[in-house]
XYZ file of C-alpha atoms in Angstrom:
674
model
C 105.111 85.799 135.373
C 106.757 84.706 138.485
C 104.752 87.924 139.841
C 101.669 86.570 138.504
C 101.061 84.859 141.737
C 97.688 85.648 143.881
C 98.534 86.702 147.189
C 95.670 84.765 149.716
C 93.730 86.703 152.295
C 95.980 85.439 154.803
C 97.887 87.501 154.184
C 95.940 90.764 154.660
C 94.874 89.208 157.800
C 97.920 88.734 158.594
C 99.261 92.555 157.826
C 95.707 93.809 159.435
C 95.792 95.910 156.329
C 92.642 95.318 153.839
C 94.968 94.014 150.369
C 94.946 96.037 147.531
C 92.303 93.363 145.682
C 90.423 92.489 148.311
C 87.957 89.305 148.282
C 90.721 87.506 146.381
C 93.841 88.933 145.072
C 94.205 89.020 141.267
C 97.168 88.058 138.958
C 98.569 91.806 138.821
C 101.149 91.061 136.285
C 98.834 89.608 133.595
C 96.511 92.392 134.271
C 99.181 94.729 133.847
C 100.782 93.022 130.274
C 97.637 92.615 129.458
C 96.988 96.771 129.048
C 100.238 97.259 128.058
C 100.078 95.033 125.094
C 96.336 96.512 124.590
C 98.243 100.200 124.153
C 100.447 98.954 121.927
C 97.147 97.969 119.698
C 95.487 101.158 119.939
C 98.562 103.556 120.003
C 98.370 104.609 116.671
C 95.573 105.905 116.963
C 94.760 106.889 120.701
C 95.884 110.784 122.245
C 99.422 111.732 123.760
C 97.853 112.463 126.887
C 95.958 108.461 126.987
C 99.210 107.206 126.517
C 100.289 108.469 129.471
C 97.956 108.586 131.732
C 97.243 104.965 130.907
C 101.144 104.184 131.463
C 100.420 106.857 134.801
C 97.564 104.730 135.682
C 100.410 100.825 135.650
C 102.554 102.551 137.300
C 101.035 103.362 140.268
C 99.147 100.240 140.468
C 101.889 98.285 139.926
C 103.917 99.832 142.924
C 100.746 99.451 144.880
C 100.840 96.279 144.594
C 104.774 95.915 145.753
C 103.693 97.844 148.527
C 100.172 96.553 149.406
C 99.006 99.388 149.472
C 95.322 100.352 150.814
C 92.856 100.090 147.363
C 91.977 103.715 145.764
C 89.727 105.968 148.126
C 86.268 106.633 145.860
C 86.851 110.673 146.483
C 90.522 110.017 144.348
C 89.070 107.195 141.510
C 85.857 109.986 141.316
C 88.683 112.407 140.413
C 90.444 110.832 138.064
C 87.243 109.730 136.006
C 85.733 113.186 135.865
C 89.355 114.908 134.891
C 90.146 112.453 132.244
C 86.319 112.671 131.109
C 87.272 116.225 130.885
C 90.153 116.126 129.263
C 88.406 113.129 126.665
C 85.558 115.564 126.370
C 87.955 118.816 124.887
C 90.419 116.925 122.649
C 87.483 114.921 120.398
C 84.900 117.748 120.878
C 82.009 116.623 118.422
C 84.352 114.547 116.749
C 82.709 111.463 116.217
C 84.290 108.768 114.420
C 85.213 105.465 115.144
C 88.886 106.418 116.893
C 86.602 108.422 119.752
C 84.901 105.339 120.234
C 87.577 103.210 119.693
C 89.801 105.857 122.725
C 86.721 105.435 125.022
C 86.524 102.424 125.571
C 90.239 102.329 126.325
C 89.327 104.590 129.051
C 87.142 102.911 130.655
C 89.280 100.058 130.441
C 91.720 101.759 131.910
C 90.037 103.251 134.672
C 88.177 99.881 135.240
C 90.727 98.657 136.296
C 91.671 100.878 138.854
C 88.918 99.865 141.475
C 89.361 95.781 140.188
C 88.583 93.867 143.807
C 86.288 90.942 143.145
C 86.073 88.573 140.974
C 83.157 90.172 139.045
C 85.250 92.960 138.081
C 87.941 91.097 136.675
C 85.980 89.152 134.519
C 84.109 92.377 133.286
C 87.744 93.815 132.719
C 89.003 90.461 130.704
C 85.485 90.704 128.614
C 86.195 94.185 127.471
C 89.982 94.082 127.118
C 88.575 91.221 124.642
C 86.138 93.485 122.657
C 89.197 95.828 122.441
C 90.951 93.165 120.835
C 87.995 93.074 118.592
C 87.867 96.726 117.998
C 91.397 97.062 116.992
C 90.988 95.354 113.836
C 89.208 98.690 112.299
C 92.474 100.119 112.594
C 94.606 97.032 111.550
C 94.193 94.262 110.484
C 98.264 93.227 109.854
C 99.859 89.718 110.437
C 101.680 91.321 113.004
C 99.446 93.042 114.889
C 97.177 89.534 114.439
C 100.000 88.454 116.318
C 100.055 90.573 119.136
C 96.247 89.987 119.376
C 96.974 86.140 119.594
C 98.985 86.877 122.605
C 96.810 89.459 124.005
C 94.238 86.782 124.161
C 96.212 84.183 125.553
C 96.670 86.210 128.744
C 93.752 87.117 128.949
C 93.550 83.426 129.172
C 95.388 82.845 131.405
C 93.939 85.728 133.676
C 90.505 83.616 133.532
C 91.823 80.545 134.534
C 93.448 81.600 137.649
C 90.653 82.666 139.182
C 88.833 79.309 137.724
C 90.621 77.153 139.091
C 91.519 77.624 142.591
C 94.351 78.927 144.775
C 96.401 75.727 145.025
C 97.179 75.886 141.238
C 98.526 79.633 141.003
C 100.627 79.078 144.162
C 104.783 78.952 143.154
C 106.431 77.411 139.741
C 104.821 74.912 139.534
C 101.404 76.600 139.827
C 102.551 78.505 136.666
C 103.517 75.602 134.525
C 100.096 73.990 135.342
C 98.111 77.017 134.156
C 100.442 77.414 131.350
C 100.118 73.867 130.604
C 95.635 74.017 130.504
C 95.759 77.315 128.221
C 98.431 75.583 125.353
C 95.656 73.182 126.173
C 93.018 75.410 125.131
C 94.638 77.016 122.414
C 95.613 74.139 120.740
C 92.297 72.829 120.598
C 90.643 76.098 119.262
C 93.117 77.523 116.913
C 92.369 74.577 114.516
C 88.693 75.026 114.660
C 89.028 78.599 114.291
C 91.000 78.024 111.370
C 88.131 74.961 109.819
C 85.277 78.038 110.532
C 87.311 80.642 109.312
C 88.093 78.058 105.564
C 84.383 76.759 105.517
C 82.057 78.913 106.984
C 79.454 80.981 104.613
C 80.485 84.326 104.375
C 77.185 86.691 104.994
C 77.261 90.209 103.563
C 77.429 92.814 104.224
C 77.849 91.772 108.124
C 81.057 90.769 107.524
C 82.109 94.257 105.462
C 81.180 96.462 107.956
C 82.123 100.202 106.069
C 83.370 102.194 109.139
C 86.130 104.877 107.587
C 88.546 105.867 110.420
C 90.107 109.679 110.201
C 93.680 107.965 110.556
C 96.346 110.219 108.538
C 97.823 108.081 105.965
C 100.305 109.134 103.917
C 99.969 109.363 100.226
C 98.916 111.645 97.587
C 95.678 113.854 97.843
C 93.181 115.636 94.785
C 95.319 118.957 95.546
C 98.737 119.318 94.475
C 101.298 122.534 95.695
C 104.881 122.681 95.209
C 106.832 120.137 97.459
C 103.518 118.432 98.316
C 104.622 115.127 96.100
C 108.408 115.858 97.308
C 108.201 114.785 101.252
C 106.007 111.053 100.176
C 110.044 110.438 99.201
C 110.965 110.878 103.421
C 108.864 107.747 103.631
C 108.937 104.267 103.013
C 104.985 103.422 103.655
C 103.516 100.830 101.227
C 101.047 102.528 98.248
C 99.895 99.172 97.071
C 101.763 96.100 95.707
C 101.074 94.337 92.221
C 101.406 90.965 89.934
C 101.040 90.398 86.866
C 99.984 87.494 85.224
C 102.138 88.003 82.080
C 105.413 89.517 80.848
C 106.066 92.479 83.528
C 106.079 95.804 81.398
C 109.068 97.701 81.495
C 110.012 99.972 84.742
C 109.931 102.997 82.997
C 107.041 102.409 81.423
C 105.234 101.291 84.908
C 102.687 105.026 85.052
C 100.105 103.959 87.569
C 97.109 106.640 87.228
C 95.275 108.043 90.098
C 94.070 111.536 89.844
C 93.585 114.077 86.994
C 94.235 117.620 88.067
C 92.630 119.954 85.662
C 92.170 123.579 87.516
C 95.341 125.937 88.412
C 95.003 128.922 90.213
C 98.465 130.210 89.666
C 100.089 128.044 92.431
C 98.159 125.104 92.895
C 96.158 121.832 90.934
C 93.139 120.560 92.301
C 90.305 118.677 90.899
C 88.106 120.340 89.265
C 85.186 118.442 89.829
C 84.947 114.666 91.665
C 84.936 112.817 88.496
C 84.084 109.754 90.598
C 80.781 108.152 89.834
C 79.113 108.949 93.157
C 79.170 106.027 95.892
C 75.635 104.306 95.791
C 76.817 100.557 96.066
C 76.733 98.603 99.601
C 80.015 97.178 100.445
C 81.790 95.458 97.796
C 84.394 93.020 99.493
C 85.415 93.035 95.064
C 85.474 89.123 92.961
C 87.799 88.855 90.753
C 87.089 87.497 86.954
C 88.781 85.568 84.399
C 90.378 86.642 80.732
C 92.509 85.611 78.710
C 94.777 87.852 77.934
C 96.800 89.756 80.224
C 95.975 90.884 84.035
C 97.444 92.187 87.311
C 95.727 92.100 90.560
C 96.454 95.287 92.786
C 96.556 94.588 96.555
C 95.874 98.420 97.665
C 96.803 99.646 101.297
C 94.238 101.444 102.825
C 94.281 105.332 102.154
C 90.338 106.398 103.035
C 89.553 107.033 99.428
C 88.265 105.875 96.377
C 90.520 106.243 93.669
C 92.687 102.758 92.406
C 95.864 103.275 90.834
C 95.939 101.533 87.189
C 98.425 101.469 83.974
C 97.014 102.638 80.777
C 94.562 101.426 78.551
C 92.708 98.690 80.726
C 89.354 96.874 81.697
C 88.240 96.751 85.663
C 88.402 92.546 85.872
C 86.938 92.861 89.177
C 83.350 93.876 90.853
C 84.315 97.038 93.126
C 86.276 98.706 90.204
C 84.315 101.798 87.862
C 86.085 102.763 85.203
C 84.992 106.288 84.968
C 86.017 110.042 83.428
C 89.173 109.803 81.141
C 89.801 106.382 82.084
C 90.221 107.026 85.843
C 89.195 104.026 87.961
C 87.456 104.390 91.163
C 86.882 101.719 94.024
C 82.884 101.266 94.638
C 83.086 102.216 98.436
C 86.800 104.488 100.481
C 89.598 101.573 100.540
C 89.169 101.361 104.171
C 90.958 98.243 104.564
C 93.428 96.565 101.978
C 91.773 96.447 98.965
C 91.709 93.772 96.229
C 90.635 94.948 92.151
C 92.179 93.094 88.741
C 92.456 94.832 85.664
C 93.834 93.724 81.735
C 96.669 95.490 80.945
C 98.365 95.637 77.210
C 102.024 94.041 77.022
C 103.632 96.892 75.234
C 102.631 99.763 77.210
C 104.552 102.700 76.365
C 104.148 102.909 72.683
C 105.969 106.319 71.738
C 104.840 108.624 68.584
C 108.036 108.830 65.810
C 108.259 112.349 65.403
C 107.697 113.164 69.161
C 110.277 110.858 71.198
C 108.523 112.259 74.500
C 105.689 111.884 74.103
C 103.682 108.043 75.125
C 100.239 107.838 73.219
C 97.278 107.162 75.750
C 93.634 105.073 74.853
C 90.314 105.891 76.139
C 90.710 108.850 78.160
C 89.269 111.298 76.826
C 86.166 113.084 78.797
C 82.408 112.249 77.922
C 80.685 114.166 80.465
C 82.643 117.292 80.831
C 83.573 119.719 79.355
C 86.738 119.570 76.887
C 87.511 123.471 77.673
C 88.834 122.472 81.442
C 91.925 120.994 79.487
C 92.626 124.988 78.932
C 91.544 126.663 82.092
C 94.058 128.864 83.666
C 94.351 131.568 86.223
C 93.655 135.148 85.385
C 96.178 137.190 83.415
C 98.013 139.090 86.242
C 99.296 135.090 87.451
C 103.035 134.127 86.556
C 103.614 137.491 84.383
C 106.575 136.097 83.240
C 105.871 132.839 81.576
C 103.053 134.337 80.394
C 105.461 136.467 78.349
C 108.029 134.232 77.872
C 105.007 131.798 75.356
C 103.704 135.043 73.820
C 107.716 134.656 72.431
C 107.620 130.898 71.919
C 104.714 130.779 70.056
C 106.414 133.604 67.128
C 109.092 131.232 67.250
C 107.298 127.677 66.744
C 104.073 128.767 65.485
C 102.952 124.343 65.290
C 101.663 123.114 68.557
C 104.357 119.792 68.467
C 107.001 121.948 67.425
C 106.373 124.536 70.762
C 105.880 121.200 72.522
C 109.411 119.919 71.125
C 111.077 123.411 71.974
C 109.854 123.816 76.215
C 110.335 119.774 76.376
C 113.994 120.422 75.052
C 114.775 123.590 77.251
C 114.312 121.432 80.717
C 116.963 119.568 79.605
C 119.051 122.726 77.824
C 118.614 125.725 80.880
C 120.443 123.155 83.829
C 117.241 122.208 85.677
C 118.101 120.068 88.319
C 116.140 117.960 90.116
C 115.600 117.458 93.823
C 113.546 116.451 96.831
C 114.231 119.399 98.682
C 113.102 123.084 96.646
C 113.427 126.243 97.172
C 110.089 127.844 98.357
C 108.194 129.452 95.513
C 105.913 132.213 96.296
C 102.547 133.310 94.661
C 103.904 132.842 91.136
C 104.963 129.412 91.737
C 106.159 128.978 87.276
C 107.921 132.342 87.309
C 109.948 131.766 90.365
C 110.761 127.875 88.948
C 111.094 128.384 85.388
C 113.185 131.810 85.676
C 115.151 131.756 89.774
C 115.433 128.898 91.383
C 115.157 126.249 88.010
C 115.143 123.942 91.095
C 112.632 121.034 91.320
C 111.074 118.149 92.362
C 108.302 116.518 89.544
C 105.643 118.429 90.805
C 107.702 121.777 89.644
C 108.366 120.187 86.375
C 104.344 118.745 85.626
C 102.738 121.829 86.846
C 105.113 124.276 84.887
C 104.725 122.515 81.875
C 101.076 121.801 81.852
C 100.428 124.887 82.261
C 102.518 126.449 79.960
C 100.990 124.395 77.354
C 97.593 125.859 77.996
C 99.045 129.456 77.564
C 100.276 128.429 73.889
C 96.019 127.253 73.709
C 97.589 122.819 73.922
C 95.175 121.400 76.339
C 97.191 119.736 78.801
C 96.469 118.219 82.371
C 98.432 116.876 85.247
C 98.232 113.472 86.399
C 99.336 111.843 89.731
C 100.061 108.449 91.192
C 102.906 106.479 90.867
C 105.504 105.673 88.560
C 108.001 101.786 88.762
C 108.010 99.640 91.781
C 109.945 96.989 92.279
C 110.196 93.248 92.061
C 110.149 91.161 94.917
C 110.025 87.465 95.596
C 111.551 86.637 92.205
C 109.642 88.585 90.623
C 106.525 86.936 91.674
C 104.594 90.291 92.512
C 105.602 94.355 92.954
C 105.356 96.564 95.397
C 105.271 99.935 95.207
C 106.429 102.154 97.650
C 104.689 105.790 99.180
C 108.469 107.550 97.233
C 107.386 105.862 94.045
C 104.718 108.713 94.046
C 105.097 111.566 90.817
C 103.372 113.791 88.917
C 103.508 113.988 84.782
C 101.440 115.440 81.862
C 98.791 114.265 79.393
C 98.827 116.270 76.469
C 96.478 116.432 73.704
C 98.184 116.865 69.725
C 94.997 118.028 67.210
C 94.861 114.853 64.956
C 97.120 112.425 66.835
C 94.845 112.142 69.943
C 96.043 111.917 74.109
C 100.004 111.875 75.214
C 101.641 111.079 78.056
C 105.010 113.572 78.959
C 107.227 113.402 81.441
C 109.260 116.755 81.691
C 111.221 114.815 84.369
C 112.645 112.667 81.888
C 114.537 115.658 80.360
C 115.997 116.342 83.755
C 116.648 113.451 85.639
C 116.102 110.271 83.196
C 117.089 107.601 86.064
C 114.235 108.533 88.086
C 112.053 106.993 85.379
C 114.750 104.091 83.868
C 115.827 102.809 87.628
C 112.952 103.446 89.741
C 112.784 106.093 92.507
C 114.925 103.772 95.266
C 117.818 104.024 93.147
C 117.465 107.602 92.186
C 116.970 109.132 95.049
C 119.180 107.511 97.164
C 121.939 109.443 97.401
C 119.923 112.746 97.205
C 119.428 114.571 100.854
C 116.059 114.246 102.892
C 115.183 110.549 100.956
C 113.245 108.519 103.469
C 113.435 110.872 106.318
C 110.860 109.617 108.061
C 111.398 105.854 108.285
C 115.204 105.455 109.245
C 115.304 101.862 109.711
C 114.174 101.354 105.521
C 117.350 104.199 105.354
C 119.305 101.894 106.847
C 117.744 99.001 105.053
C 119.272 100.766 101.480
C 122.564 100.406 102.682
C 122.646 97.476 104.351
C 122.088 94.090 102.791
C 120.731 92.020 105.488
C 118.072 94.483 107.102
C 117.231 94.506 103.637
C 116.626 91.141 103.329
C 114.213 90.999 106.378
C 113.156 93.819 105.294
C 111.486 91.778 101.728
C 111.161 88.565 103.963
C 108.787 90.611 106.261
C 106.562 92.309 103.780
C 106.207 88.712 101.529
C 104.774 87.553 104.337
C 102.326 90.394 105.136
C 101.378 90.677 100.932
C 100.948 86.760 101.575
C 98.266 87.443 104.954
C 96.989 90.280 103.025
C 95.922 87.995 100.204
C 94.996 84.767 101.534
C 93.919 85.999 104.999
C 92.584 89.799 105.345
C 90.849 89.775 101.147
C 89.326 86.118 101.953
C 86.104 87.416 100.686
C 83.226 85.638 99.382
C 84.696 85.069 95.794
C 87.596 83.312 97.300
C 85.749 81.030 99.974
C 83.282 79.904 97.199
C 86.576 78.653 95.338
C 88.205 77.149 97.994
C 85.069 74.821 98.607
C 84.246 73.681 95.543
C 88.367 73.091 94.618
C 87.900 71.150 97.899
C 84.359 69.370 97.861
C 84.372 69.521 94.469
C 81.321 72.176 94.760
C 79.688 74.903 95.927
C 76.229 74.587 97.987
C 74.986 74.776 101.681
C 74.389 71.028 101.894
C 77.810 70.338 100.641
C 79.157 72.604 103.853
C 76.473 71.399 106.505
C 77.950 68.115 106.084
C 81.741 68.959 105.683
C 80.445 70.267 109.368
C 79.104 67.364 110.551
C 82.110 65.583 109.264
C 84.135 68.071 111.558
C 82.107 67.696 114.667
C 82.172 63.655 114.385
C 85.932 63.710 114.357
C 86.252 66.288 116.967
C 84.070 64.285 118.950
C 86.218 61.051 118.008
C 89.162 62.910 118.892
C 87.901 64.074 122.366
C 86.823 60.483 122.879
C 90.518 58.894 122.347
C 92.235 62.022 124.118
C 90.218 60.676 127.178
C 90.801 57.486 127.485
C 94.415 58.235 126.489
C 94.316 59.960 129.423
C 92.133 57.408 132.200
C 94.861 54.123 130.593
C 96.934 55.532 128.185
C 98.959 57.055 130.080
C 97.950 55.706 133.514
C 101.478 53.268 133.194
C 104.220 54.212 132.501
C 106.285 52.396 128.924
C 108.851 50.664 131.402
C 105.468 48.981 132.579
C 103.805 48.626 129.174
C 106.925 47.126 128.237
C 106.833 44.668 131.031
C 103.116 43.459 130.417
C 103.674 43.056 126.886
C 106.364 40.516 127.401
C 104.119 39.144 129.981
C 101.597 38.648 127.612
C 104.016 37.424 124.775
C 105.336 34.552 127.542
C 101.806 33.742 128.257
C 101.350 33.166 124.285
C 103.965 30.343 124.594
C 102.904 28.862 127.445
C 104.701 30.975 130.325
C 102.305 32.352 131.456
C 103.061 34.115 134.490
C 100.639 33.098 138.163
C 98.582 35.226 140.090
C 100.434 36.667 142.874
C 104.233 36.387 142.081
C 106.250 39.069 141.990
C 108.633 40.121 138.914
C 111.758 38.970 140.149
C 110.033 35.927 141.066
C 108.590 35.381 137.789
C 112.406 36.177 136.756
C 113.341 33.066 138.433
C 111.082 30.801 137.594
C 110.882 31.133 133.856
C 115.199 30.905 134.474
C 114.443 27.020 135.336
C 111.894 26.574 132.721
C 112.191 28.420 129.808
C 115.019 28.958 127.286
C 117.485 30.948 127.540
C 116.416 34.018 124.912
C 113.737 34.203 126.935
C 115.146 34.637 129.862
C 117.399 37.390 128.781
C 114.694 39.484 127.084
C 112.803 39.250 130.230
C 115.447 39.850 132.337
C 116.150 43.322 130.885
C 112.601 44.369 130.670
C 112.224 43.398 134.167
C 115.966 45.400 134.834
C 114.239 48.742 133.670
C 110.930 48.088 135.250
C 112.517 47.830 138.711
C 114.866 50.342 137.712
C 112.641 52.557 136.611
C 110.512 51.722 139.352
C 112.564 52.790 142.262
C 113.868 55.870 140.756
C 110.305 57.337 141.689
């Protein structure tokens, strides 16, 4: 921070030039640091051209400061402003969004940096930066992002202090140390007060939860599945959600997290025929969790900008922000625009297989209620996938019973040398024909999509379900992490007289994917974690993996206890501290806190005036004199410490003399040293 020194106006006068920061020169290094930190904070949603433009402005201002160049002319500033605004309009057009508003505010702050000359302009720029820090939390609320914002705010306060205290406090290393000490005191007082306000100040909905939906691209599943879509997710190690269980954690092979049902097939793509979630007419609901006597689990869902929620089979919603809809699917009342927590019940005996069909697991509560059941038999026209149609006609003649036909289709995947790969070959219009009879290589979407289509050709109701399968236990089994590479597709099939069952054809080709999970099954396969090189290294090196798990544990705790500290959690915490929750009790607590702060501040001021007025050697000498006076050996007025010591030597016991001698010698040594 040595360069954060204000070069006084005298330098400009002597050089005969107008200083680049006229009136009073500014802490240029700190201002540049603020810009760079803001650029890092907003880089995930800023266009590339704006990032490059910002770096250009920063480099130019740094060079101008080092060379003491004259200010940028009005003509140049006007041209830069018009050009950047034109590029901005051309880039965003009429796409009004939170990202556009944040980018425009950032652009204006960067342009303002070009013309900072007087204190008024500096303050405007710093206050804009503080507002940008608030805006950044619309896009990210992670623990590291919060730490970055704390650092940025500290630098902003440093700039404000350097402008308000005076030039003599900002010159040289001693001035910087003085500013740093004052900044530390300011943060030490404000941070505890902020924590108290965060914990105890009542949450007032909906002001604390504004429904700003961003347009950031999020990795994850979608409501359309074409060959290769889910396979592409294995390149990413991003977290989809985390979950913790109150009871026995189900076996990994039974962890099928249902998300979406795809029931319409056009010969190549599977999609939702209609929106199966109730129309959102709800106010913002942060999610109040309900108690339950049975086994439960809580999910911390990462933002994916949609309403679908992921849940295990046969559960019931136990949070106010969760709805159960058609075919046993769960949805949020509002889009998941930030980390969202919800709670459900579950059966510890998941995945019960049918005796005659070990490939199936019984499902409950997944029937259609408001939509036509014939949708589960929908198939494309007669010209689609002709070889598959001919194959199923032959299989129906050979296996007239639906259960026998289903068994034959499942066993065919194991007997016909199908291969499970993360990089399947590209298929054309007749996707099922090419996969079943030509390439025989594919990912879960190929197997699930083909099986569901063949079952429908045999007049057996079936549909594709996409979500996640498995998960990785962390922190000694305290919670589970489900990554994007755990994305999976499977089939739900209806057996007349028995009901709906889950069938996973992937288990016939790559059983290790279901039994061991995605990370272990994919580790040696080409393309796994292609977009996450650091995570790929973490799969090989134990130290990197341990650091990654510790960071994830910290992030999960931050989301769980801070980001999702909503009105329900607030009431629960206040009740645990105060015994009850009421506005009167909260007001009383704030009164006590204010009194405590006043007392501590008074003690601090007293200490500044008296306790810190004397050195430790002086305090020891005065205490020693006080004790001697109580024993009858008082020090006379005007008597020096050395004279007092000589008099004590002649009239007092030797042990008192030796004590006073040590204290006096220490006092004289400290005084002469200073």
